[in-house]
């Protein structure tokens, strides 16, 4: 617990630093950041007649936690797919750490330090949870065919990797499942594994696609602490999420997408009151969770509507 | 009924050259399919290029035996590359049909009249195993022992093939064991489950699939050599799709993704086949079974082999060594 | 090749030294390695019946060396499975002195080392591949296979003398089909006929329409059909594509000359079709005898050869006074030629017992083994189909000659 | 931070049993001491009880892997029940096939794999109305109004939809029949806040219209806000039960299952 | 041809005899020894208006001991120079005639494959079973029809109808009592695939025992003479068969797309658990699919038997083509199976214009590979979305 408390104080520093960076920044879509790790220009992806992604310019600040939000079907996942080489964009360029990344195959993207998770989880079913985790580690000596034949060459590294994996599993409350096949995990557990596995890569930029959908809120809360720790270690986090509490809690900056384009950017506190964002995304559910009274009001609305309907039907 | 013969042939078949050569090829399939999830239905082609590589080198080009082995190995590796470069991007079931197609094309070319001068047409090539037998350390004669009343003897030349074959099997199993326990093997197994996930973790999926294809192909090609050396000849139709089907059967019977699965599977398969064969033909000859005649006994054997396969897999769908839990996840 | 001397090379997998001199056990044990399954399964019943008939006659005549001949049947399958090898193991375990089989040249090639390596006679009733002439076999390989070279010459000559200046050959793609086709093609070309097209078809193909369409485009006067029972499909296709037997002259060979296969065809489909069939006499009487052994027999391909194989082995054993494979092999050539002619086991064995040198002339031909263990002479009959899609007992003509020429 | 794996099979569970028996008397759907699992020898549900009365809205929450989805699947005949019974309106439906439950008026939205990827949206919904094809048109209009995005895309294959869009299709599919008992497994997961609201409101609305609803949610606080009664499931057993409000205010429940994030 | 002068000499050039042909154009020379001879026809002795085809007036037959050896000089009318050109023109037109015929044959074969492929695709689609015994279902249809036709003496048409119905019933039974039970036990698809290999062996060799190792034909419509339709010659039975095949394919295809059961089948294919949750009787749907699939496989077998006769391995021989058709079109789509099979059928036949017929499957398989390289999801298949 000790480490965590010191981490917590450090987290506050970092957060403060991040806030300082973002403090005076403009709120326009595509606003330049002082130290961008990822710069995206004019990325377009069409499916038939549908333009799923059409992002003019976006930058992600190094060492920050950036949230990407937007209504369902806004193109967030598709956008991730383009950036990480899982789909080919119709046009556009983007750089990671200053290096152009167009046409770089998915595995190379990951090797360069940009790792993503999948919204619809991809558990490696007939591998154990621990093996899933170990797979994430990079630069494994034993992944070379010839060295694999000499156990001595990779044993030591494997032990280190295992240790790291065990730590993460404990964090993600999956340690009890370590020996089970990943295919037997529950929906939420898969999400957890997906994220934990991505962290095994130790990337510079981790891109999480709805990491907490379906994860128990108590656990979510403890994991957010972990994500903040990651920021302390200098990792950049870009995540998609529909849970506004979470967005508000950990993100330094929020990018809002709708219908493929970035419609707004800003710090979480202000972005949620942005008219466009409320319109496109938040709806009545803005800023704070529903209070009791609001809930009542909604219920009454609903009841009224229902009664009207019933009346209609009886009138027929 | 001649039970002694039935048992002696059955026991011999458990370790005989057929078991050896099928086990080797099945170990290759196990790497492809069991560990990597590549539905390679063209394993027979690897055996074929090896067998023919050896045969053509020795008989047509007149080069020594070991050159033939080298050429066979190289041919198998090249085939893996040629087959892999365009096809490894395909989804598993599409890969299956493409590999069948490649294997059939190779077989048809080997058996065609157009290339008869090189490959010998439908009768294939023979007369290339002298170099191998010249190395035989066993003096001429029969070797073996009597298991009670049951004689188990092999002639020296067959024994030589078997000894080399079993050593190869042991070596391959050991390699597979080492590899599949290693992180390299872990990547293969992960690819079997979900390529995209593996890609997202920074592994070059294509390269690993290729390595798997080459490794399995080269091990499979050892089976081709053993065939050629044990029979002293190669024929194109041996390397048809049927052979590959049987290889799959063996892998599944023994248990996919298990080191010894293919070996046990091959033994089981041949024991089943030979036991049924012996029993049925003796039963027909002895008049125990009367509803069929001699020429139908062979067919009846396959009927029972089919039945045996069905029953084995119905009652043990994971195979002999397989893990029930894996099957539970696999089921729809 | 037959004589130990002829063609020993050091290529084979089996040891190059001579076979272990297996001692006979007094009982002649025959093993059959014939197709019960696989692509040649249709050849199984007649071949088994041929051996069975011979055995019946032999044992009725008192057996060999005073004991009834024992027989074990096994399946040769085809080369797509390795059944044959297992079958040979079984036969060897059962102390077979001679193995009759296999039908397919490829299968025989895959087991010849095993059989001859054990000092057992390997006697095929159907192998036609020319490889066996030069194969390293320790002098233990023999065959009564249909003499392709002679048949090819006779057929080629027949085609030419019928005035077919343009000919298409439609041959099954295996050693039987291509070997025969090569010979026919050579004879025709030498005789001034023109082989306008030759199609080697895969007998396992689903469909032969493309193959026939190709022939059609060359519009030949004569069409030679070389193959086995799948010829029925070819016939159907020829008729469909407008190349019937009454417009083009069709020729057949022993593999597809049948009186039962074509019975469902409309009357007259095969009228006037000529074919060649080895053997000195019309096989009708022999066929009746076969039908007694196996009443369900429909096809008779290679039955005579199988029958002769069994008889020859039995006679050789009797002549050698031993049932050991090597001894039998040593006498096979003797009993097949040079001596008093006889045509069945009883007759022959009586002569033998009387100390006479015999010359067995079989149903499939006079069979005189040369040094390579191949038959040296043969008789080919030329038959013609009638309106009812069968051909009569009596041949148009018989031609006898040396196979090698 | 303390572990969520504290022993939860407290005495409370035993006392609950009598409460359960008491409450379950005139329940529409009740489960008694269900034991079920996937692999031989491994039980996921360890004797959980549940009942729901006519017109009730029930919430089930719990940590990941507690067995919530398994419980729903077991009730719906998709996981084999090893012991225990499920009664629907007095009829024993233990291990009955899913499709016959549908014809008895039970509807179900799975947590994962909840659309037919190669069917279009429209066909997905048609499948929802499989047993009442006549009603398709009318119900389609209804769900299209709820999720206008679906109507626009009716010819798009569900396999190409975004995560949230899929969730909409899944929800809409279950609404195509007018079930009398509706089992929802995390219906709000992956939906935008706007649509999450819609789902909760809709659930309530449906419930108001007389449909009995059982809802599994990780959006636990919201779930407890709207449900009449809630169950907290942990390790295949009921850890806590009570009204939604009771549970939402229970400090133990908050600490172990709800967290404090959303309270802000 | 009367009066042609023919000189026979040995290979070395020793003249043996010179003869003149008689009224039938025949002649005869006795030679002493076997060996190669030279036979020369004196062109000057031929009538004015004829010449030897090909121009070569020397033949070198080999005479073997005791046998005669025939020699043939084919004659043709002079002025064949002009005819030669006509021949060449005929050559290119005959190329097109052949191409047309082969296209027709390709369609003919392709439709049969398509029918079988549709059955396979249906079963694969709904149950995920890679059924290696499908070829045996095809054979079954042919053999049942044979049994009704030749065994019970029914005319082929009613026999075919009976066979299709019976095959459908057997298909139902197969699922009811076998595959369905396996599914219930949770047998994996891989194990099922191997089981299907077992079933294939079992059935195929049962046919061998019960039916015949020979090629057999139906009692009617065998060797039906072709009629000329433009450049192609086709037997009427082929035309009727193709019509029926196309009809069945389109009906089943549309039924899958349009009818409730068809959609349910696709739903089951996608996700059986969800289908059950939607109120679909999954086992019921699968049973219908098995019934239909087996019935149309049987129909394919009958059609194949009608055009190519019957053999116990006929289904096995065509299985690879069926798989190729299904895959080429895109797995699990009914119309994909149709398109893919037609492509396979066409390429098998048409490729013989350029490759030797023994290698005709090579052409078709090569096309399969090439198409899949360009369209990895098959012709009509769709790519899956990632993420
Ligand atoms: N392969 C495809 N074919 C056709 N349309 C597609 C394809 N992939 C995505 N789309 C469409 O593109 C749009 C963007 O999808 P995307 O998955 O990126 O949304 P998202 O922002 O991630 O939404 P969610 O929050 O629901 O996950 C959606 O409307 C989707 O239907
Ligand atoms: N198909 C399966 N095979 C084996 N075990 C499984 C399977 N599905 C789930 N399990 C196990 O059953 C337990 C309960 O799973 P379940 O899906 O019911 O959890 P849950 O409560 O719904 O969790 P979540 O909130 O994450 O969805 C988990 O430990 C999981 O590992
Ligand atoms: Mg998304
Ligand atoms: Mg769940």
mmCIF file with all atom_site columns, N, CA, C and O and ligand atoms in Angstrom, chain A residues 177 180 183-189 214, chain B residues 329, chain D residues 38-39 44 62-71 73 111 185-186 216 218 233, ligand 2:
data_model
loop_
_atom_site.group_PDB
_atom_site.id
_atom_site.type_symbol
_atom_site.label_atom_id
_atom_site.label_alt_id
_atom_site.label_comp_id
_atom_site.label_asym_id
_atom_site.label_entity_id
_atom_site.label_seq_id
_atom_site.pdbx_PDB_ins_code
_atom_site.Cartn_x
_atom_site.Cartn_y
_atom_site.Cartn_z
_atom_site.occupancy
_atom_site.B_iso_or_equiv
_atom_site.pdbx_formal_charge
_atom_site.auth_seq_id
_atom_site.auth_comp_id
_atom_site.auth_asym_id
_atom_site.auth_atom_id
_atom_site.pdbx_PDB_model_num
ATOM   1   N N   . UNK A 1 177 ? -7.565  -16.391 -11.774 1.00 0.00 ? 177 UNK A N   1
ATOM   2   C CA  . UNK A 1 177 ? -7.885  -17.040 -13.047 1.00 0.00 ? 177 UNK A CA  1
ATOM   3   C C   . UNK A 1 177 ? -6.626  -17.373 -13.837 1.00 0.00 ? 177 UNK A C   1
ATOM   4   O O   . UNK A 1 177 ? -6.719  -17.807 -14.981 1.00 0.00 ? 177 UNK A O   1
ATOM   5   N N   . UNK A 1 180 ? -6.492  -20.473 -15.875 1.00 0.00 ? 180 UNK A N   1
ATOM   6   C CA  . UNK A 1 180 ? -7.650  -20.857 -16.692 1.00 0.00 ? 180 UNK A CA  1
ATOM   7   C C   . UNK A 1 180 ? -7.473  -20.402 -18.133 1.00 0.00 ? 180 UNK A C   1
ATOM   8   O O   . UNK A 1 180 ? -6.760  -19.441 -18.409 1.00 0.00 ? 180 UNK A O   1
ATOM   9   N N   . UNK A 1 183 ? -10.543 -18.253 -22.809 1.00 0.00 ? 183 UNK A N   1
ATOM   10  C CA  . UNK A 1 183 ? -11.857 -18.423 -23.413 1.00 0.00 ? 183 UNK A CA  1
ATOM   11  C C   . UNK A 1 183 ? -12.949 -18.656 -22.390 1.00 0.00 ? 183 UNK A C   1
ATOM   12  O O   . UNK A 1 183 ? -14.131 -18.540 -22.703 1.00 0.00 ? 183 UNK A O   1
ATOM   13  N N   . UNK A 1 184 ? -12.578 -18.966 -21.159 1.00 0.00 ? 184 UNK A N   1
ATOM   14  C CA  . UNK A 1 184 ? -13.616 -19.219 -20.166 1.00 0.00 ? 184 UNK A CA  1
ATOM   15  C C   . UNK A 1 184 ? -13.859 -18.008 -19.282 1.00 0.00 ? 184 UNK A C   1
ATOM   16  O O   . UNK A 1 184 ? -14.537 -18.119 -18.274 1.00 0.00 ? 184 UNK A O   1
ATOM   17  N N   . UNK A 1 185 ? -13.311 -16.868 -19.683 1.00 0.00 ? 185 UNK A N   1
ATOM   18  C CA  . UNK A 1 185 ? -13.528 -15.685 -18.852 1.00 0.00 ? 185 UNK A CA  1
ATOM   19  C C   . UNK A 1 185 ? -14.891 -15.072 -19.114 1.00 0.00 ? 185 UNK A C   1
ATOM   20  O O   . UNK A 1 185 ? -15.458 -15.224 -20.186 1.00 0.00 ? 185 UNK A O   1
ATOM   21  N N   . UNK A 1 186 ? -15.380 -14.351 -18.130 1.00 0.00 ? 186 UNK A N   1
ATOM   22  C CA  . UNK A 1 186 ? -16.631 -13.628 -18.320 1.00 0.00 ? 186 UNK A CA  1
ATOM   23  C C   . UNK A 1 186 ? -16.361 -12.386 -19.149 1.00 0.00 ? 186 UNK A C   1
ATOM   24  O O   . UNK A 1 186 ? -15.211 -12.007 -19.375 1.00 0.00 ? 186 UNK A O   1
ATOM   25  N N   . UNK A 1 187 ? -17.435 -11.773 -19.620 1.00 0.00 ? 187 UNK A N   1
ATOM   26  C CA  . UNK A 1 187 ? -17.306 -10.613 -20.496 1.00 0.00 ? 187 UNK A CA  1
ATOM   27  C C   . UNK A 1 187 ? -16.410 -9.539  -19.902 1.00 0.00 ? 187 UNK A C   1
ATOM   28  O O   . UNK A 1 187 ? -15.492 -9.035  -20.557 1.00 0.00 ? 187 UNK A O   1
ATOM   29  N N   . UNK A 1 188 ? -16.650 -9.216  -18.648 1.00 0.00 ? 188 UNK A N   1
ATOM   30  C CA  . UNK A 1 188 ? -15.876 -8.162  -18.011 1.00 0.00 ? 188 UNK A CA  1
ATOM   31  C C   . UNK A 1 188 ? -14.429 -8.575  -17.816 1.00 0.00 ? 188 UNK A C   1
ATOM   32  O O   . UNK A 1 188 ? -13.504 -7.778  -18.025 1.00 0.00 ? 188 UNK A O   1
ATOM   33  N N   . UNK A 1 189 ? -14.241 -9.819  -17.454 1.00 0.00 ? 189 UNK A N   1
ATOM   34  C CA  . UNK A 1 189 ? -12.878 -10.302 -17.244 1.00 0.00 ? 189 UNK A CA  1
ATOM   35  C C   . UNK A 1 189 ? -12.067 -10.233 -18.533 1.00 0.00 ? 189 UNK A C   1
ATOM   36  O O   . UNK A 1 189 ? -10.873 -9.959  -18.514 1.00 0.00 ? 189 UNK A O   1
ATOM   37  N N   . UNK A 1 214 ? -18.463 -2.715  -18.985 1.00 0.00 ? 214 UNK A N   1
ATOM   38  C CA  . UNK A 1 214 ? -18.716 -4.055  -18.469 1.00 0.00 ? 214 UNK A CA  1
ATOM   39  C C   . UNK A 1 214 ? -17.829 -4.428  -17.299 1.00 0.00 ? 214 UNK A C   1
ATOM   40  O O   . UNK A 1 214 ? -17.893 -5.547  -16.820 1.00 0.00 ? 214 UNK A O   1
ATOM   41  N N   . UNK B 2 329 ? -14.302 -25.270 -25.042 1.00 0.00 ? 329 UNK B N   1
ATOM   42  C CA  . UNK B 2 329 ? -14.275 -23.898 -25.538 1.00 0.00 ? 329 UNK B CA  1
ATOM   43  C C   . UNK B 2 329 ? -14.495 -23.866 -27.036 1.00 0.00 ? 329 UNK B C   1
ATOM   44  O O   . UNK B 2 329 ? -15.121 -22.967 -27.578 1.00 0.00 ? 329 UNK B O   1
ATOM   45  N N   . UNK D 3 38  ? -19.895 -24.654 -16.641 1.00 0.00 ? 38  UNK D N   1
ATOM   46  C CA  . UNK D 3 38  ? -19.549 -24.973 -18.015 1.00 0.00 ? 38  UNK D CA  1
ATOM   47  C C   . UNK D 3 38  ? -18.721 -26.245 -18.107 1.00 0.00 ? 38  UNK D C   1
ATOM   48  O O   . UNK D 3 38  ? -18.989 -27.133 -18.886 1.00 0.00 ? 38  UNK D O   1
ATOM   49  N N   . UNK D 3 39  ? -17.688 -26.295 -17.285 1.00 0.00 ? 39  UNK D N   1
ATOM   50  C CA  . UNK D 3 39  ? -16.781 -27.436 -17.361 1.00 0.00 ? 39  UNK D CA  1
ATOM   51  C C   . UNK D 3 39  ? -17.184 -28.486 -16.351 1.00 0.00 ? 39  UNK D C   1
ATOM   52  O O   . UNK D 3 39  ? -17.669 -28.157 -15.268 1.00 0.00 ? 39  UNK D O   1
ATOM   53  N N   . UNK D 3 44  ? -20.111 -22.887 -11.420 1.00 0.00 ? 44  UNK D N   1
ATOM   54  C CA  . UNK D 3 44  ? -20.026 -21.426 -11.431 1.00 0.00 ? 44  UNK D CA  1
ATOM   55  C C   . UNK D 3 44  ? -21.110 -20.862 -10.518 1.00 0.00 ? 44  UNK D C   1
ATOM   56  O O   . UNK D 3 44  ? -20.878 -19.967 -9.724  1.00 0.00 ? 44  UNK D O   1
ATOM   57  N N   . UNK D 3 62  ? -22.693 -7.262  -9.370  1.00 0.00 ? 62  UNK D N   1
ATOM   58  C CA  . UNK D 3 62  ? -21.658 -8.091  -8.766  1.00 0.00 ? 62  UNK D CA  1
ATOM   59  C C   . UNK D 3 62  ? -20.365 -7.918  -9.515  1.00 0.00 ? 62  UNK D C   1
ATOM   60  O O   . UNK D 3 62  ? -20.353 -7.370  -10.615 1.00 0.00 ? 62  UNK D O   1
ATOM   61  N N   . UNK D 3 63  ? -19.307 -8.393  -8.924  1.00 0.00 ? 63  UNK D N   1
ATOM   62  C CA  . UNK D 3 63  ? -18.009 -8.245  -9.582  1.00 0.00 ? 63  UNK D CA  1
ATOM   63  C C   . UNK D 3 63  ? -17.940 -9.063  -10.867 1.00 0.00 ? 63  UNK D C   1
ATOM   64  O O   . UNK D 3 63  ? -18.803 -9.890  -11.133 1.00 0.00 ? 63  UNK D O   1
ATOM   65  N N   . UNK D 3 64  ? -16.887 -8.817  -11.625 1.00 0.00 ? 64  UNK D N   1
ATOM   66  C CA  . UNK D 3 64  ? -16.720 -9.560  -12.869 1.00 0.00 ? 64  UNK D CA  1
ATOM   67  C C   . UNK D 3 64  ? -16.436 -11.019 -12.561 1.00 0.00 ? 64  UNK D C   1
ATOM   68  O O   . UNK D 3 64  ? -15.638 -11.335 -11.690 1.00 0.00 ? 64  UNK D O   1
ATOM   69  N N   . UNK D 3 65  ? -17.120 -11.863 -13.287 1.00 0.00 ? 65  UNK D N   1
ATOM   70  C CA  . UNK D 3 65  ? -16.907 -13.283 -13.097 1.00 0.00 ? 65  UNK D CA  1
ATOM   71  C C   . UNK D 3 65  ? -17.691 -13.856 -11.931 1.00 0.00 ? 65  UNK D C   1
ATOM   72  O O   . UNK D 3 65  ? -17.464 -14.987 -11.518 1.00 0.00 ? 65  UNK D O   1
ATOM   73  N N   . UNK D 3 66  ? -18.634 -13.078 -11.406 1.00 0.00 ? 66  UNK D N   1
ATOM   74  C CA  . UNK D 3 66  ? -19.407 -13.569 -10.271 1.00 0.00 ? 66  UNK D CA  1
ATOM   75  C C   . UNK D 3 66  ? -20.374 -14.663 -10.695 1.00 0.00 ? 66  UNK D C   1
ATOM   76  O O   . UNK D 3 66  ? -20.761 -15.508 -9.897  1.00 0.00 ? 66  UNK D O   1
ATOM   77  N N   . UNK D 3 67  ? -20.771 -14.634 -11.949 1.00 0.00 ? 67  UNK D N   1
ATOM   78  C CA  . UNK D 3 67  ? -21.739 -15.619 -12.412 1.00 0.00 ? 67  UNK D CA  1
ATOM   79  C C   . UNK D 3 67  ? -23.071 -15.008 -12.801 1.00 0.00 ? 67  UNK D C   1
ATOM   80  O O   . UNK D 3 67  ? -24.062 -15.716 -12.953 1.00 0.00 ? 67  UNK D O   1
ATOM   81  N N   . UNK D 3 68  ? -23.082 -13.717 -12.978 1.00 0.00 ? 68  UNK D N   1
ATOM   82  C CA  . UNK D 3 68  ? -24.340 -13.050 -13.314 1.00 0.00 ? 68  UNK D CA  1
ATOM   83  C C   . UNK D 3 68  ? -24.858 -13.514 -14.672 1.00 0.00 ? 68  UNK D C   1
ATOM   84  O O   . UNK D 3 68  ? -26.021 -13.920 -14.815 1.00 0.00 ? 68  UNK D O   1
ATOM   85  N N   . UNK D 3 69  ? -23.973 -13.436 -15.643 1.00 0.00 ? 69  UNK D N   1
ATOM   86  C CA  . UNK D 3 69  ? -24.399 -13.872 -16.984 1.00 0.00 ? 69  UNK D CA  1
ATOM   87  C C   . UNK D 3 69  ? -24.754 -15.343 -16.958 1.00 0.00 ? 69  UNK D C   1
ATOM   88  O O   . UNK D 3 69  ? -25.711 -15.777 -17.611 1.00 0.00 ? 69  UNK D O   1
ATOM   89  N N   . UNK D 3 70  ? -23.989 -16.099 -16.213 1.00 0.00 ? 70  UNK D N   1
ATOM   90  C CA  . UNK D 3 70  ? -24.258 -17.530 -16.133 1.00 0.00 ? 70  UNK D CA  1
ATOM   91  C C   . UNK D 3 70  ? -25.640 -17.781 -15.549 1.00 0.00 ? 70  UNK D C   1
ATOM   92  O O   . UNK D 3 70  ? -26.367 -18.665 -16.008 1.00 0.00 ? 70  UNK D O   1
ATOM   93  N N   . UNK D 3 71  ? -26.001 -16.976 -14.572 1.00 0.00 ? 71  UNK D N   1
ATOM   94  C CA  . UNK D 3 71  ? -27.322 -17.130 -13.968 1.00 0.00 ? 71  UNK D CA  1
ATOM   95  C C   . UNK D 3 71  ? -28.414 -16.905 -15.007 1.00 0.00 ? 71  UNK D C   1
ATOM   96  O O   . UNK D 3 71  ? -29.356 -17.697 -15.132 1.00 0.00 ? 71  UNK D O   1
ATOM   97  N N   . UNK D 3 73  ? -28.129 -17.111 -18.231 1.00 0.00 ? 73  UNK D N   1
ATOM   98  C CA  . UNK D 3 73  ? -28.078 -18.184 -19.239 1.00 0.00 ? 73  UNK D CA  1
ATOM   99  C C   . UNK D 3 73  ? -28.708 -19.458 -18.693 1.00 0.00 ? 73  UNK D C   1
ATOM   100 O O   . UNK D 3 73  ? -29.388 -20.185 -19.425 1.00 0.00 ? 73  UNK D O   1
ATOM   101 N N   . UNK D 3 111 ? -24.967 -10.793 -23.248 1.00 0.00 ? 111 UNK D N   1
ATOM   102 C CA  . UNK D 3 111 ? -23.955 -9.774  -23.021 1.00 0.00 ? 111 UNK D CA  1
ATOM   103 C C   . UNK D 3 111 ? -23.001 -9.649  -24.211 1.00 0.00 ? 111 UNK D C   1
ATOM   104 O O   . UNK D 3 111 ? -22.709 -8.558  -24.672 1.00 0.00 ? 111 UNK D O   1
ATOM   105 N N   . UNK D 3 185 ? -28.804 -8.620  -20.199 1.00 0.00 ? 185 UNK D N   1
ATOM   106 C CA  . UNK D 3 185 ? -27.450 -8.751  -19.681 1.00 0.00 ? 185 UNK D CA  1
ATOM   107 C C   . UNK D 3 185 ? -26.630 -7.550  -20.132 1.00 0.00 ? 185 UNK D C   1
ATOM   108 O O   . UNK D 3 185 ? -26.221 -7.460  -21.288 1.00 0.00 ? 185 UNK D O   1
ATOM   109 N N   . UNK D 3 186 ? -26.407 -6.646  -19.228 1.00 0.00 ? 186 UNK D N   1
ATOM   110 C CA  . UNK D 3 186 ? -25.647 -5.429  -19.490 1.00 0.00 ? 186 UNK D CA  1
ATOM   111 C C   . UNK D 3 186 ? -26.116 -4.702  -20.745 1.00 0.00 ? 186 UNK D C   1
ATOM   112 O O   . UNK D 3 186 ? -25.337 -4.503  -21.688 1.00 0.00 ? 186 UNK D O   1
ATOM   113 N N   . UNK D 3 216 ? -29.041 -7.368  -15.560 1.00 0.00 ? 216 UNK D N   1
ATOM   114 C CA  . UNK D 3 216 ? -27.690 -7.443  -15.016 1.00 0.00 ? 216 UNK D CA  1
ATOM   115 C C   . UNK D 3 216 ? -26.979 -6.185  -15.470 1.00 0.00 ? 216 UNK D C   1
ATOM   116 O O   . UNK D 3 216 ? -27.068 -5.820  -16.639 1.00 0.00 ? 216 UNK D O   1
ATOM   117 N N   . UNK D 3 218 ? -23.396 -3.510  -14.975 1.00 0.00 ? 218 UNK D N   1
ATOM   118 C CA  . UNK D 3 218 ? -22.208 -3.010  -14.305 1.00 0.00 ? 218 UNK D CA  1
ATOM   119 C C   . UNK D 3 218 ? -22.349 -1.518  -14.055 1.00 0.00 ? 218 UNK D C   1
ATOM   120 O O   . UNK D 3 218 ? -21.601 -0.939  -13.289 1.00 0.00 ? 218 UNK D O   1
ATOM   121 N N   . UNK D 3 233 ? -24.530 -10.516 -6.543  1.00 0.00 ? 233 UNK D N   1
ATOM   122 C CA  . UNK D 3 233 ? -24.056 -11.877 -6.727  1.00 0.00 ? 233 UNK D CA  1
ATOM   123 C C   . UNK D 3 233 ? -22.547 -11.868 -6.565  1.00 0.00 ? 233 UNK D C   1
ATOM   124 O O   . UNK D 3 233 ? -21.864 -10.993 -7.074  1.00 0.00 ? 233 UNK D O   1
HETATM 125 N N1  . LIG F 4 .   ? -17.840 -20.686 -21.610 1.00 0.00 ? 2   LIG F N1  1
HETATM 126 C C1  . LIG F 4 .   ? -17.281 -20.780 -20.377 1.00 0.00 ? 2   LIG F C1  1
HETATM 127 N N2  . LIG F 4 .   ? -16.525 -21.840 -20.080 1.00 0.00 ? 2   LIG F N2  1
HETATM 128 C C2  . LIG F 4 .   ? -15.953 -21.955 -18.862 1.00 0.00 ? 2   LIG F C2  1
HETATM 129 N N3  . LIG F 4 .   ? -16.053 -21.052 -17.876 1.00 0.00 ? 2   LIG F N3  1
HETATM 130 C C3  . LIG F 4 .   ? -16.792 -19.952 -18.125 1.00 0.00 ? 2   LIG F C3  1
HETATM 131 C C4  . LIG F 4 .   ? -17.435 -19.765 -19.378 1.00 0.00 ? 2   LIG F C4  1
HETATM 132 N N4  . LIG F 4 .   ? -18.085 -18.595 -19.345 1.00 0.00 ? 2   LIG F N4  1
HETATM 133 C C5  . LIG F 4 .   ? -17.866 -18.085 -18.116 1.00 0.00 ? 2   LIG F C5  1
HETATM 134 N N5  . LIG F 4 .   ? -17.086 -18.896 -17.371 1.00 0.00 ? 2   LIG F N5  1
HETATM 135 C C6  . LIG F 4 .   ? -16.629 -18.657 -16.014 1.00 0.00 ? 2   LIG F C6  1
HETATM 136 O O1  . LIG F 4 .   ? -17.750 -18.520 -15.200 1.00 0.00 ? 2   LIG F O1  1
HETATM 137 C C7  . LIG F 4 .   ? -17.578 -17.487 -14.279 1.00 0.00 ? 2   LIG F C7  1
HETATM 138 C C8  . LIG F 4 .   ? -18.787 -16.574 -14.320 1.00 0.00 ? 2   LIG F C8  1
HETATM 139 O O2  . LIG F 4 .   ? -18.934 -16.016 -15.583 1.00 0.00 ? 2   LIG F O2  1
HETATM 140 P P1  . LIG F 4 .   ? -20.102 -15.029 -15.953 1.00 0.00 ? 2   LIG F P1  1
HETATM 141 O O3  . LIG F 4 .   ? -19.995 -14.721 -17.383 1.00 0.00 ? 2   LIG F O3  1
HETATM 142 O O4  . LIG F 4 .   ? -21.358 -15.570 -15.472 1.00 0.00 ? 2   LIG F O4  1
HETATM 143 O O5  . LIG F 4 .   ? -19.686 -13.767 -15.095 1.00 0.00 ? 2   LIG F O5  1
HETATM 144 P P2  . LIG F 4 .   ? -20.433 -12.391 -14.954 1.00 0.00 ? 2   LIG F P2  1
HETATM 145 O O6  . LIG F 4 .   ? -20.865 -12.319 -13.577 1.00 0.00 ? 2   LIG F O6  1
HETATM 146 O O7  . LIG F 4 .   ? -21.423 -12.232 -15.991 1.00 0.00 ? 2   LIG F O7  1
HETATM 147 O O8  . LIG F 4 .   ? -19.228 -11.386 -15.161 1.00 0.00 ? 2   LIG F O8  1
HETATM 148 P P3  . LIG F 4 .   ? -19.142 -10.040 -16.035 1.00 0.00 ? 2   LIG F P3  1
HETATM 149 O O9  . LIG F 4 .   ? -19.670 -8.968  -15.210 1.00 0.00 ? 2   LIG F O9  1
HETATM 150 O O10 . LIG F 4 .   ? -17.704 -9.880  -16.233 1.00 0.00 ? 2   LIG F O10 1
HETATM 151 O O11 . LIG F 4 .   ? -19.903 -10.283 -17.259 1.00 0.00 ? 2   LIG F O11 1
HETATM 152 C C9  . LIG F 4 .   ? -16.297 -16.780 -14.630 1.00 0.00 ? 2   LIG F C9  1
HETATM 153 O O12 . LIG F 4 .   ? -15.335 -17.101 -13.654 1.00 0.00 ? 2   LIG F O12 1
HETATM 154 C C10 . LIG F 4 .   ? -15.882 -17.360 -15.922 1.00 0.00 ? 2   LIG F C10 1
HETATM 155 O O13 . LIG F 4 .   ? -14.514 -17.581 -15.936 1.00 0.00 ? 2   LIG F O13 1
#
